[in-house]
Amino acid sequence: MTADGADVQDGDGQAEADSRTEPKQSPEIEVPAARERARAIPEAAVARLAVYLRALSGLADQNVSTVSSDELAVAAGVNSAKLRKDLSYIGSYGTRGVGYEVSVLIGQIERTLGLTRKHSVAVVGIGNLGHALANYGGFPSRGFPVSALFDLDPDLIGVPVGGIPVSHIDDIVKVCTEREVTIGVIATPAQGAQEVCDRLVAGGVTCILNFAPVVLQVPENVEVRKVDLAVEMQILSFHVARRQQEAAAEADQSAVDGADIGPPGSGGQVPGDVESADRMVERL
Amino acid sequence: MTADGADVQDGDGQAEADSRTEPKQSPEIEVPAARERARAIPEAAVARLAVYLRALSGLADQNVSTVSSDELAVAAGVNSAKLRKDLSYIGSYGTRGVGYEVSVLIGQIERTLGLTRKHSVAVVGIGNLGHALANYGGFPSRGFPVSALFDLDPDLIGVPVGGIPVSHIDDIVKVCTEREVTIGVIATPAQGAQEVCDRLVAGGVTCILNFAPVVLQVPENVEVRKVDLAVEMQILSFHVARRQQEAAAEADQSAVDGADIGPPGSGGQVPGDVESADRMVERL
DNA sequence: TAGTGTGAACCTATTCACAGCC
DNA sequence: GGCTGTGAATAGGTTCACACTA
C-alpha cells in the first residue's frame, strides 16, 4: 500500500516546518475555519477522498441515497476505520446508527477537493499518450476541460485533436494565460519536459501532472505530481521477485541447518541488461 | 510526498501481521540471506529505488562513474539522508569519503527490483491509452517486452499494433499462459475491468497495472497497482483550492478580531456539477 | 441497535546527527 | 576532510476500540 503509485515529487517541503507557530496563539477566539481545516487534511487522506468520491458517484447513479462506512469502504477498497477517519477530516456529515447521505457526502468532498470550480487543462506533447489524453471524450466532459494542446511538430500545429487545435510549444505562455489554464499535463519526452514545465509556470499554471521521466524543478508555489510507468512496472517487478524468493525460501525446509547460502537454483538469474527500462516512457 | 500518486490498492495487508514470528528463532546461525532482506525493504523505499535507478542510468550515459549521496539525491529529487537509508536497505555498496560506484549501484538495484529477469507484458484494451502503450517504441525495448495485446473490437483483432497482433479478450487465458505473461496492464473502460482482471489472473498473471477506475478484486497472491488520472487531477485540484484559501486567509489581516467567519468573498464558489470528473478515465 | 466520530495505541516512514571509515 | 551507514528521535499514517447518539 505504498499509496505512492504516482508519487508526488514535491520539492521537499522542508523549509518552513511549522507555519502556524503556536497551537493557540491567543486563547480568545476559536479562529479555526474551514480554511484551517484544508491545511489539516493528511495528504494520504486527500488521495483517498477522490476515490471515495468515485465510489459515491457510482452509488448515486444507482439511486442509492444512504451508505454506511462499511459499505462505502468496501466499494472504495479500504477499511471502514480509515474511511471514517478520512471523512472526519472534512467534517461530521454522517448520522450515527444510519450512515451517510450520498449526495451530502459528494457535495462535501467536491467542496473539499476544490471541484466546485472548473480547472482548465493543457496537454503538452501530442504523441501517443498526449493523443490519448486529448482524444479522450470523458476527459473534457466535466470538471477538467482540456482547453489547450501543444506540440512542436509542425505537421501537428493547427490540427484539431479531440476538437482542439494543437498550438506550438512556443505559444505556451501566451495561450495558457489567455485561457486561464490551471493544470498542465506534460506528456513529452524527457528532454523537453523541464523547458515545457518552465513555460507552463510562466503561463500561470500552478499544477502539473508529469508523465515524463524527469524530476522537474519548479518554484515552491507549483504543485507537481508524477506518473511514471517505468517506476510502476519496476515496483511490480520487485513484488514478483519477492514472491519468487519467498517460494524459494519455502523450499528451505531441506536445510534448517543451512549449508551455505548460495542461490538455490531458483529464481536467481544473472544480471543482464535492462539498463533502460527507465527510458521506457520517454517516447510516450 | 504522498508518494501515492498511483496508489497501490493492495488488499489490505492486514491478515498475517508478522509472518516472521520471532526475531531470532534459533540463536545459532545467522540465517538472514538476501532473501530475508527483500521482505524488509519498505514499500516507499522500493518506489524510490526505481527513481534512483533512472537517475543512475542517466549518469552512466554521461560516463560518470562515481556519485555521492548528495549528488544522486539531487538528481532523484529526494534528500540525501533518505537516499542513503534507502540504499542501506539493499546493502552497503558505497565507499566512505568517496561515494557510490554508479555501475555497482545500478547492478544492485536491478537485482533487488528483480529486473535481471524479463517480464512479459500484456496490454488489455487497445483504445487510446492501450494504443499508446502498445505503440510506444521504448516500451518493449528492454526489460518489459509487450508480448500480447487484447481487445474485444472485432475490427481490431488480428491487426498488428506496435508490431503485435491484437488477440481477442476471450483468449486471454490461453495466450497469457502460452507467452508466460507476468504483468498485465488493464486499459479498458471500467465496466470490463474486473472481468479482464479475472482472466489475466486465470492466465497466470500475478501483477496488474490498472488504469481503469475500479477497485479490482484479486486473490492475495496478485499484486495490483492503480494509476488513476481522475484522482491525480483531483488531488491537484485540492492543492489549488488550498492555496487559494491560504491566499484568502492572508487577506485576513483585516480581522484579527474576526467579526464572524463567513466566506470572505474570496474563492468560495457555489458547488456545481463536476459529478463525473470521476468518469473521466473510463474511456481511456 | 446499528453505526458514527475520535482519542489512544500502534506501526511505518522520514529526518537528524554522528560514529566510523577511506 | 569528506562521505557513508545507521541508531535514535520525530513525524506521519493506520488501526483499535469504545463512548456517544440517532
Coordinates of C-alpha atoms (C1' of nucleotides) in Angstrom, one line a residue:
Chain A
M1 CA 0.0 0.0 0.0
T2 CA 2.6 2.5 -1.0
A3 CA -0.2 4.7 -1.9
D4 CA 2.6 6.3 -3.8
G5 CA 2.0 4.9 -7.1
A6 CA 2.2 8.1 -8.9
D7 CA 4.3 9.8 -6.4
V8 CA 4.3 13.4 -5.7
Q9 CA 7.7 14.7 -6.3
D10 CA 7.2 17.7 -4.2
G11 CA 10.1 19.9 -3.7
D12 CA 10.9 18.5 -0.3
G13 CA 8.6 20.6 1.9
Q14 CA 11.3 21.0 4.4
A15 CA 11.9 24.7 4.8
E16 CA 9.2 26.2 6.9
A17 CA 8.4 23.3 9.1
D18 CA 5.6 24.8 11.1
S19 CA 3.9 27.8 9.5
R20 CA 1.3 28.1 12.2
T21 CA 3.7 28.5 15.0
E22 CA 1.7 28.2 18.2
P23 CA -1.3 25.9 18.6
K24 CA -3.5 28.6 20.1
Q25 CA -1.9 31.9 19.8
S26 CA -4.4 34.0 21.6
P27 CA -6.7 31.9 23.9
E28 CA -9.6 34.2 23.0
I29 CA -11.4 33.3 19.8
E30 CA -11.9 30.0 18.1
V31 CA -10.4 31.0 14.8
P32 CA -10.4 27.6 13.0
A33 CA -12.5 28.0 9.9
A34 CA -12.9 25.6 7.0
R35 CA -9.7 27.2 5.8
E36 CA -7.7 25.9 8.6
R37 CA -9.1 22.5 8.0
A38 CA -7.8 22.2 4.5
R39 CA -4.4 22.5 5.9
A40 CA -5.1 19.8 8.3
I41 CA -6.1 17.0 5.9
P42 CA -3.3 14.5 5.6
E43 CA -2.0 14.0 2.0
A44 CA -2.9 10.4 2.1
A45 CA -6.4 11.2 3.0
V46 CA -6.8 13.6 0.2
A47 CA -5.9 11.0 -2.3
R48 CA -8.5 8.6 -0.9
L49 CA -11.2 11.2 -0.8
A50 CA -11.0 11.2 -4.6
V51 CA -11.5 7.5 -4.5
Y52 CA -14.5 7.8 -2.2
L53 CA -16.0 10.3 -4.5
R54 CA -15.9 7.9 -7.4
A55 CA -17.5 5.2 -5.3
L56 CA -20.1 7.6 -4.2
S57 CA -20.9 8.7 -7.7
G58 CA -21.4 5.1 -8.6
L59 CA -23.9 4.8 -5.8
A60 CA -25.6 7.9 -6.8
D61 CA -26.0 6.5 -10.3
Q62 CA -27.8 3.5 -8.8
N63 CA -30.0 5.8 -6.8
V64 CA -28.6 4.7 -3.5
S65 CA -29.2 7.6 -1.1
T66 CA -27.5 6.3 2.0
V67 CA -24.4 4.4 2.8
S68 CA -22.7 3.1 5.9
S69 CA -19.0 3.5 6.3
D70 CA -18.7 -0.3 5.9
E71 CA -20.4 -0.4 2.6
L72 CA -18.6 2.6 1.2
A73 CA -15.3 1.2 2.5
V74 CA -15.8 -2.0 0.5
A75 CA -16.7 -0.1 -2.6
A76 CA -13.6 2.1 -2.2
G77 CA -11.3 -0.8 -1.3
V78 CA -10.2 0.5 2.1
N79 CA -11.2 -0.5 5.6
S80 CA -14.0 1.3 7.3
A81 CA -12.0 2.8 10.2
K82 CA -9.8 4.5 7.7
L83 CA -12.7 5.7 5.8
R84 CA -14.4 7.2 8.8
K85 CA -11.3 8.9 9.9
D86 CA -10.8 10.4 6.4
L87 CA -14.3 11.7 6.4
S88 CA -13.9 13.1 9.8
Y89 CA -11.2 15.4 8.5
I90 CA -13.8 17.2 6.3
G91 CA -16.5 17.4 9.0
S92 CA -19.3 15.3 10.6
Y93 CA -21.8 14.6 7.9
G94 CA -22.9 11.2 9.0
T95 CA -25.8 10.1 11.1
R96 CA -25.0 7.7 13.9
G97 CA -26.8 4.5 13.6
V98 CA -27.6 5.2 10.0
G99 CA -24.8 6.2 7.8
Y100 CA -24.0 9.0 5.3
E101 CA -26.3 10.6 2.8
V102 CA -24.6 10.0 -0.5
S103 CA -25.5 13.4 -2.0
V104 CA -24.3 15.3 1.0
L105 CA -21.0 13.4 1.1
I106 CA -20.5 14.0 -2.6
G107 CA -21.0 17.7 -2.1
Q108 CA -18.7 18.0 0.8
I109 CA -15.9 16.0 -0.8
E110 CA -16.2 18.1 -4.0
R111 CA -16.0 21.2 -2.0
T112 CA -13.0 20.0 -0.1
L113 CA -11.2 19.0 -3.3
G114 CA -12.0 22.3 -4.9
L115 CA -14.0 20.6 -7.6
T116 CA -16.7 23.2 -7.4
R117 CA -14.5 25.2 -9.8
K118 CA -13.5 24.2 -13.3
H119 CA -9.9 23.6 -13.9
S120 CA -8.7 24.3 -17.4
V121 CA -6.2 21.7 -18.6
A122 CA -3.4 22.0 -21.1
V123 CA -1.8 18.9 -22.6
V124 CA 1.7 19.3 -23.9
G125 CA 3.2 16.7 -26.2
I126 CA 0.7 15.2 -28.5
G127 CA 2.4 11.9 -29.0
N128 CA 0.8 8.6 -28.3
L129 CA -0.1 9.5 -24.7
G130 CA -1.0 13.1 -25.4
H131 CA -3.3 11.9 -28.2
A132 CA -4.9 9.6 -25.8
L133 CA -5.5 12.3 -23.3
A134 CA -6.7 14.8 -25.8
N135 CA -8.9 12.5 -27.7
Y136 CA -10.5 11.0 -24.7
G137 CA -14.1 12.0 -24.7
G138 CA -14.8 11.7 -21.0
F139 CA -11.9 13.9 -20.2
P140 CA -13.2 17.3 -21.1
S141 CA -16.7 16.4 -20.2
R142 CA -17.0 17.8 -16.8
G143 CA -14.6 19.1 -14.2
F144 CA -11.4 19.2 -16.2
P145 CA -12.0 20.6 -19.6
V146 CA -9.0 20.4 -21.9
S147 CA -8.6 23.8 -23.3
A148 CA -5.2 23.8 -25.0
L149 CA -2.9 21.3 -26.7
F150 CA 0.8 21.9 -27.6
D151 CA 3.4 20.2 -29.6
L152 CA 6.4 21.2 -31.6
D153 CA 5.9 19.0 -34.7
P154 CA 5.0 21.5 -37.5
D155 CA 2.7 18.8 -39.0
L156 CA 0.6 18.8 -36.0
I157 CA 0.2 22.5 -35.4
G158 CA -3.3 23.6 -36.2
V159 CA -4.6 20.1 -36.5
P160 CA -7.6 19.6 -34.2
V161 CA -7.2 16.7 -31.8
G162 CA -10.2 15.9 -29.8
G163 CA -11.7 19.1 -31.1
I164 CA -9.0 21.4 -30.1
P165 CA -6.3 22.6 -32.5
V166 CA -2.7 22.0 -31.5
S167 CA -0.7 25.1 -30.7
H168 CA 3.0 25.4 -30.9
I169 CA 5.1 25.0 -27.8
D170 CA 6.4 28.5 -28.2
D171 CA 3.0 29.8 -27.5
I172 CA 2.5 28.1 -24.2
V173 CA 2.8 31.2 -22.1
K174 CA 0.5 33.2 -24.2
V175 CA -2.2 30.6 -24.7
C176 CA -2.1 29.4 -21.1
T177 CA -2.5 32.9 -19.9
E178 CA -5.3 33.7 -22.2
R179 CA -7.3 30.5 -21.5
E180 CA -6.5 30.6 -17.8
V181 CA -5.1 27.1 -17.7
T182 CA -4.5 25.9 -14.1
I183 CA -3.4 22.3 -14.7
G184 CA -0.7 21.4 -17.2
V185 CA -0.1 17.8 -18.3
I186 CA 3.4 17.1 -19.6
A187 CA 3.4 14.1 -22.0
T188 CA 6.6 14.9 -23.8
P189 CA 9.8 13.0 -24.0
A190 CA 12.2 13.6 -21.0
Q191 CA 14.4 16.0 -22.9
G192 CA 11.8 18.7 -23.4
A193 CA 10.0 18.4 -20.1
Q194 CA 11.8 20.9 -18.0
E195 CA 11.6 23.5 -20.7
V196 CA 7.9 22.9 -21.1
C197 CA 7.4 23.0 -17.4
D198 CA 9.1 26.4 -17.1
R199 CA 6.8 27.8 -19.8
L200 CA 3.7 26.4 -18.2
V201 CA 4.7 28.0 -15.0
A202 CA 5.4 31.3 -16.8
G203 CA 2.0 30.9 -18.2
G204 CA 0.4 30.9 -14.8
V205 CA 0.0 27.2 -14.4
T206 CA 0.3 26.1 -10.8
C207 CA -0.4 22.4 -11.0
I208 CA 1.5 20.0 -13.2
L209 CA 0.9 16.3 -13.9
N210 CA 4.1 15.0 -15.2
F211 CA 4.4 11.8 -17.3
A212 CA 7.9 12.5 -18.4
P213 CA 10.6 10.5 -16.6
V214 CA 12.4 13.5 -15.1
V215 CA 12.4 15.3 -11.8
L216 CA 11.0 18.7 -12.6
Q217 CA 12.4 21.8 -11.0
V218 CA 9.6 24.2 -10.0
P219 CA 9.0 27.2 -7.8
E220 CA 7.6 26.3 -4.4
N221 CA 4.1 27.6 -5.2
V222 CA 3.7 25.0 -8.0
E223 CA 2.5 21.5 -7.3
V224 CA 3.8 18.6 -9.3
R225 CA 2.6 15.1 -9.4
K226 CA 4.4 12.5 -11.3
V227 CA 3.1 9.4 -13.1
D228 CA 5.8 7.1 -14.1
L229 CA 5.1 3.9 -15.9
A230 CA 8.6 2.6 -15.7
V231 CA 8.5 3.0 -12.0
E232 CA 5.2 1.3 -11.7
M233 CA 6.5 -1.6 -13.7
Q234 CA 9.6 -1.9 -11.7
I235 CA 7.7 -1.9 -8.5
L236 CA 5.6 -4.8 -9.8
S237 CA 8.7 -6.5 -10.8
F238 CA 10.0 -6.2 -7.3
H239 CA 7.0 -8.0 -6.0
V240 CA 7.3 -10.8 -8.4
A241 CA 10.9 -11.2 -7.4
R242 CA 10.0 -11.1 -3.7
R243 CA 7.3 -13.8 -4.2
Q244 CA 9.7 -16.0 -6.0
Q245 CA 12.2 -15.6 -3.2
E246 CA 9.6 -16.5 -0.7
A247 CA 8.6 -19.5 -2.7
A248 CA 12.3 -20.5 -2.9
A249 CA 12.7 -19.9 0.8
E250 CA 9.8 -22.2 1.4
A251 CA 11.7 -24.9 -0.2
D252 CA 14.3 -24.4 2.5
Q253 CA 12.7 -27.0 4.7
S254 CA 15.6 -29.0 3.4
A255 CA 18.2 -27.0 5.1
V256 CA 17.2 -25.8 8.6
D257 CA 20.9 -26.3 9.2
G258 CA 21.6 -24.2 6.1
A259 CA 24.7 -25.4 4.4
D260 CA 26.0 -22.1 2.9
I261 CA 23.6 -19.8 1.3
G262 CA 24.3 -19.8 -2.4
P263 CA 21.4 -19.1 -4.8
P264 CA 19.4 -22.3 -4.6
G265 CA 18.9 -22.5 -8.3
S266 CA 15.5 -21.0 -8.0
G267 CA 14.9 -17.5 -9.4
G268 CA 18.5 -16.3 -9.4
Q269 CA 19.1 -15.2 -12.9
V270 CA 22.2 -13.5 -14.0
P271 CA 22.2 -9.7 -14.0
G272 CA 21.5 -8.6 -17.6
D273 CA 20.9 -5.5 -19.5
V274 CA 17.5 -4.0 -18.7
E275 CA 19.5 -0.8 -18.4
S276 CA 16.8 1.3 -19.9
A277 CA 13.5 0.0 -18.7
D278 CA 13.8 3.5 -17.4
R279 CA 13.8 5.1 -20.8
M280 CA 10.6 3.3 -21.4
V281 CA 8.2 6.2 -21.0
E282 CA 10.4 8.7 -22.8
R283 CA 8.6 8.5 -26.1
L284 CA 5.1 8.3 -24.7
Chain B
M1 CA 5.2 13.4 -0.9
T2 CA 2.1 11.4 -0.9
A3 CA 4.1 9.0 -2.9
D4 CA 0.7 7.6 -3.5
G5 CA 0.1 9.1 -6.8
A6 CA -0.7 5.9 -8.4
D7 CA -1.6 4.1 -5.3
V8 CA -1.4 0.6 -4.6
Q9 CA -4.8 -0.8 -3.9
D10 CA -3.4 -3.7 -2.1
G11 CA -5.9 -5.9 -0.4
D12 CA -5.3 -4.5 3.0
G13 CA -2.3 -6.4 4.1
Q14 CA -3.8 -6.9 7.4
A15 CA -4.2 -10.6 8.0
E16 CA -0.9 -12.1 9.0
A17 CA 0.7 -9.1 10.6
D18 CA 4.0 -10.7 11.4
S19 CA 4.9 -13.6 9.3
R20 CA 8.4 -13.9 10.7
T21 CA 7.3 -14.5 14.2
E22 CA 10.3 -14.3 16.3
P23 CA 13.3 -12.1 15.6
K24 CA 15.8 -14.8 16.1
Q25 CA 14.2 -18.2 16.3
S26 CA 17.3 -20.2 16.9
P27 CA 20.2 -18.3 18.2
E28 CA 22.5 -20.4 16.3
I29 CA 23.0 -19.5 12.7
E30 CA 22.8 -16.1 11.1
V31 CA 20.2 -17.1 8.6
P32 CA 19.3 -13.7 7.0
A33 CA 20.1 -14.0 3.4
A34 CA 19.4 -11.6 0.6
R35 CA 16.0 -13.3 0.6
E36 CA 15.2 -12.1 4.0
R37 CA 16.2 -8.6 3.0
A38 CA 13.7 -8.3 0.2
R39 CA 11.0 -8.7 2.8
A40 CA 12.5 -5.9 4.8
I41 CA 12.6 -3.1 2.3
P42 CA 9.9 -0.6 3.0
E43 CA 7.4 -0.1 0.2
A44 CA 8.2 3.5 0.0
A45 CA 11.8 2.8 -0.5
V46 CA 11.1 0.3 -3.3
A47 CA 9.3 3.0 -5.3
R48 CA 12.3 5.3 -4.8
L49 CA 14.8 2.7 -5.8
A50 CA 13.3 2.8 -9.2
V51 CA 13.7 6.5 -9.4
Y52 CA 17.4 6.2 -8.3
L53 CA 17.9 3.7 -11.0
R54 CA 16.8 6.1 -13.6
A55 CA 19.0 8.8 -12.3
L56 CA 21.9 6.4 -12.2
S57 CA 21.3 5.4 -15.8
G58 CA 21.4 9.0 -16.7
L59 CA 24.8 9.3 -15.0
A60 CA 26.1 6.2 -16.6
D61 CA 25.1 7.6 -20.0
Q62 CA 27.3 10.6 -19.2
N63 CA 30.1 8.3 -18.2
V64 CA 30.0 9.4 -14.7
S65 CA 31.5 6.5 -12.7
T66 CA 31.0 7.7 -9.1
V67 CA 28.4 9.7 -7.3
S68 CA 28.0 10.9 -3.7
S69 CA 24.6 10.5 -2.0
D70 CA 24.2 14.3 -2.2
E71 CA 24.6 14.4 -6.0
L72 CA 22.4 11.4 -6.6
A73 CA 19.8 12.7 -4.2
V74 CA 19.6 16.0 -6.1
A75 CA 19.2 14.1 -9.4
A76 CA 16.5 11.9 -7.9
G77 CA 14.7 14.8 -6.2
V78 CA 15.0 13.5 -2.6
N79 CA 17.2 14.4 0.3
S80 CA 20.4 12.6 0.8
A81 CA 19.6 11.1 4.2
K82 CA 16.6 9.4 2.7
L83 CA 18.6 8.2 -0.2
R84 CA 21.3 6.7 2.0
K85 CA 18.8 5.0 4.1
D86 CA 17.1 3.6 1.1
L87 CA 20.3 2.3 -0.3
S88 CA 21.3 0.8 3.0
Y89 CA 18.3 -1.5 2.8
I90 CA 19.9 -3.2 -0.2
G91 CA 23.3 -3.4 1.3
S92 CA 26.5 -1.4 1.8
Y93 CA 27.8 -0.6 -1.6
G94 CA 29.3 2.8 -1.0
T95 CA 32.8 3.9 -0.1
R96 CA 33.0 6.3 2.8
G97 CA 34.6 9.5 1.9
V98 CA 34.0 8.8 -1.8
G99 CA 30.6 7.8 -2.8
Y100 CA 29.0 5.1 -4.8
E101 CA 30.2 3.5 -8.0
V102 CA 27.4 4.0 -10.5
S103 CA 27.7 0.7 -12.2
V104 CA 27.7 -1.2 -8.9
L105 CA 24.6 0.6 -7.7
I106 CA 22.8 0.0 -10.9
G107 CA 23.5 -3.7 -10.7
Q108 CA 22.4 -4.0 -7.2
I109 CA 19.2 -2.0 -7.6
E110 CA 18.3 -4.0 -10.7
R111 CA 18.9 -7.2 -8.8
T112 CA 16.8 -6.0 -5.9
L113 CA 13.9 -5.0 -8.1
G114 CA 14.1 -8.3 -10.0
L115 CA 15.0 -6.6 -13.3
T116 CA 17.5 -9.2 -14.1
R117 CA 14.6 -11.2 -15.5
K118 CA 12.4 -10.2 -18.4
H119 CA 8.8 -9.6 -17.6
S120 CA 6.4 -10.2 -20.4
V121 CA 3.7 -7.7 -20.5
A122 CA 0.1 -7.9 -21.9
V123 CA -1.9 -4.9 -22.6
V124 CA -5.7 -5.2 -22.5
G125 CA -7.9 -2.6 -24.1
I126 CA -6.4 -1.2 -27.2
G127 CA -8.2 2.1 -27.0
N128 CA -6.4 5.4 -26.9
L129 CA -4.3 4.6 -24.0
G130 CA -3.8 1.0 -24.9
H131 CA -2.6 2.1 -28.3
A132 CA -0.2 4.5 -26.7
L133 CA 1.2 1.7 -24.6
A134 CA 1.5 -0.8 -27.4
N135 CA 2.8 1.6 -30.0
Y136 CA 5.3 3.0 -27.7
G137 CA 8.7 2.0 -29.0
G138 CA 10.7 2.3 -25.9
F139 CA 8.3 0.1 -24.0
P140 CA 9.2 -3.3 -25.4
S141 CA 12.8 -2.4 -25.9
R142 CA 14.3 -3.8 -22.8
G143 CA 13.1 -5.1 -19.5
F144 CA 9.4 -5.2 -20.2
P145 CA 8.6 -6.6 -23.6
V146 CA 5.0 -6.3 -24.6
S147 CA 4.1 -9.8 -25.8
A148 CA 0.3 -9.7 -26.1
L149 CA -2.5 -7.3 -26.8
F150 CA -6.2 -7.8 -26.3
D151 CA -9.4 -6.1 -27.2
L152 CA -12.9 -7.1 -28.0
D153 CA -13.5 -5.0 -31.0
P154 CA -13.7 -7.4 -34.0
D155 CA -12.2 -4.7 -36.2
L156 CA -9.0 -4.7 -34.1
I157 CA -8.5 -8.5 -33.8
G158 CA -5.5 -9.5 -35.8
V159 CA -4.4 -6.0 -36.6
P160 CA -0.9 -5.5 -35.5
V161 CA -0.3 -2.6 -33.1
G162 CA 3.2 -1.8 -32.4
G163 CA 4.2 -5.0 -34.2
I164 CA 2.0 -7.3 -32.2
P165 CA -1.4 -8.5 -33.5
V166 CA -4.3 -7.9 -31.2
S167 CA -6.0 -11.0 -29.8
H168 CA -9.5 -11.4 -28.6
I169 CA -10.2 -10.9 -25.0
D170 CA -11.7 -14.4 -24.8
D171 CA -8.2 -15.8 -25.5
I172 CA -6.5 -14.0 -22.6
V173 CA -6.1 -17.1 -20.5
K174 CA -4.7 -19.2 -23.3
V175 CA -2.4 -16.6 -24.8
C176 CA -1.1 -15.3 -21.4
T177 CA -0.3 -18.9 -20.4
E178 CA 1.5 -19.6 -23.6
R179 CA 3.5 -16.5 -23.6
E180 CA 4.2 -16.6 -19.9
V181 CA 2.9 -13.1 -19.3
T182 CA 3.7 -11.9 -15.8
I183 CA 2.4 -8.3 -15.9
G184 CA -1.0 -7.4 -17.1
V185 CA -1.9 -3.8 -18.0
I186 CA -5.6 -3.0 -17.9
A187 CA -6.5 -0.1 -20.1
T188 CA -10.2 -0.9 -20.6
P189 CA -13.3 1.0 -19.6
A190 CA -14.4 0.5 -16.0
Q191 CA -17.1 -2.0 -16.9
G192 CA -14.9 -4.7 -18.3
A193 CA -12.0 -4.3 -16.0
Q194 CA -12.9 -6.9 -13.3
E195 CA -13.7 -9.5 -15.9
V196 CA -10.4 -8.8 -17.7
C197 CA -8.6 -9.0 -14.4
D198 CA -10.1 -12.3 -13.6
R199 CA -9.0 -13.7 -16.9
L200 CA -5.5 -12.4 -16.5
V201 CA -5.2 -14.0 -13.1
A202 CA -6.5 -17.2 -14.6
G203 CA -3.8 -16.9 -17.2
G204 CA -1.1 -16.9 -14.6
V205 CA -0.6 -13.1 -14.3
T206 CA 0.4 -12.1 -10.9
C207 CA 1.0 -8.4 -11.3
I208 CA -1.5 -5.9 -12.6
L209 CA -1.2 -2.3 -13.5
N210 CA -4.7 -0.9 -13.6
F211 CA -5.7 2.2 -15.4
A212 CA -9.4 1.5 -15.1
P213 CA -11.2 3.5 -12.4
V214 CA -12.4 0.5 -10.4
V215 CA -11.2 -1.3 -7.3
L216 CA -10.1 -4.7 -8.6
Q217 CA -10.8 -7.8 -6.6
V218 CA -7.9 -10.2 -6.7
P219 CA -6.6 -13.2 -4.9
E220 CA -4.0 -12.3 -2.3
N221 CA -1.1 -13.5 -4.3
V222 CA -1.7 -11.0 -7.0
E223 CA -0.3 -7.5 -6.8
V224 CA -2.3 -4.6 -8.2
R225 CA -1.1 -1.1 -8.7
K226 CA -3.5 1.6 -9.9
V227 CA -3.0 4.6 -11.9
D228 CA -5.9 6.9 -11.8
L229 CA -5.9 10.2 -13.8
A230 CA -9.1 11.4 -12.3
V231 CA -7.6 11.0 -8.8
E232 CA -4.4 12.7 -9.8
M233 CA -6.3 15.6 -11.2
Q234 CA -8.5 15.9 -8.2
I235 CA -5.5 15.9 -5.9
L236 CA -4.0 18.7 -7.9
S237 CA -7.3 20.5 -7.7
F238 CA -7.2 20.2 -3.9
H239 CA -3.9 21.9 -3.8
V240 CA -5.1 24.8 -6.0
A241 CA -8.0 25.2 -3.6
R242 CA -5.9 25.1 -0.6
R243 CA -3.6 27.7 -2.0
Q244 CA -6.5 29.9 -2.7
Q245 CA -7.8 29.6 0.8
E246 CA -4.4 30.4 2.1
A247 CA -4.2 33.5 0.0
A248 CA -7.6 34.5 1.1
A249 CA -6.7 33.8 4.7
E250 CA -3.7 36.1 4.2
A251 CA -6.1 38.9 3.4
D252 CA -7.4 38.4 6.9
Q253 CA -5.0 40.9 8.4
S254 CA -8.1 43.0 8.4
A255 CA -9.9 41.0 11.0
V256 CA -7.6 39.8 13.8
D257 CA -10.6 40.4 15.8
G258 CA -12.6 38.3 13.4
A259 CA -16.2 39.5 13.0
D260 CA -17.9 36.3 12.2
I261 CA -16.3 33.8 9.8
G262 CA -18.5 33.9 6.7
P263 CA -16.8 33.2 3.4
P264 CA -14.9 36.4 2.7
G265 CA -15.9 36.5 -0.9
S266 CA -12.7 35.1 -2.0
G267 CA -12.6 31.7 -3.6
G268 CA -15.9 30.4 -2.3
Q269 CA -17.7 29.4 -5.4
V270 CA -21.0 27.7 -5.4
P271 CA -21.0 23.9 -5.6
G272 CA -21.7 22.9 -9.1
D273 CA -21.8 19.8 -11.1
V274 CA -18.5 18.1 -11.8
E275 CA -20.2 15.0 -10.7
S276 CA -18.3 12.8 -13.1
A277 CA -14.8 14.1 -13.2
D278 CA -14.6 10.6 -11.9
R279 CA -15.8 9.0 -15.0
M280 CA -13.0 10.7 -16.8
V281 CA -10.7 7.9 -17.4
E282 CA -13.4 5.4 -18.2
R283 CA -12.9 5.5 -21.9
L284 CA -9.2 5.7 -21.9
Chain C
dT1 C1' -29.4 -1.5 17.9
dA2 C1' -26.5 0.0 14.4
dG3 C1' -23.1 2.8 13.1
dT4 C1' -20.5 7.4 13.5
dG5 C1' -16.7 10.0 15.4
dT6 C1' -12.4 10.0 17.8
dG7 C1' -8.8 9.5 21.4
dA8 C1' -5.1 6.5 22.1
dA9 C1' -2.1 2.8 20.6
dC10 C1' 0.5 1.2 17.2
dC11 C1' 3.2 0.9 13.1
dT12 C1' 5.6 2.9 9.2
dA13 C1' 8.5 6.4 7.3
dT14 C1' 11.4 10.4 7.4
dT15 C1' 14.9 13.2 9.4
dC16 C1' 18.6 14.0 12.5
dA17 C1' 23.1 13.6 13.8
dC18 C1' 27.2 11.4 14.4
dA19 C1' 30.3 7.3 14.7
dG20 C1' 33.2 5.0 11.6
dC21 C1' 36.0 4.7 7.6
dC22 C1' 38.6 6.0 3.4
Chain D
dG1 C1' 38.1 16.3 5.1
dG2 C1' 34.5 14.1 3.1
dC3 C1' 31.0 10.9 2.9
dT4 C1' 28.7 6.5 4.1
dG5 C1' 25.9 3.8 7.2
dT6 C1' 22.9 3.7 10.9
dG7 C1' 20.8 4.2 15.7
dA8 C1' 17.8 7.3 17.8
dA9 C1' 14.3 10.9 17.6
dT10 C1' 10.4 12.6 15.3
dA11 C1' 6.7 12.9 12.3
dG12 C1' 3.0 10.8 9.8
dG13 C1' -0.5 7.4 9.0
dT14 C1' -3.3 3.4 10.3
dT15 C1' -5.9 0.6 13.3
dC16 C1' -8.2 -0.3 17.6
dA17 C1' -11.9 0.1 20.4
dC18 C1' -15.3 2.4 22.5
dA19 C1' -18.2 6.4 24.0
dC20 C1' -21.9 8.5 22.0
dT21 C1' -26.2 9.2 19.6
dA22 C1' -30.0 8.9 16.2

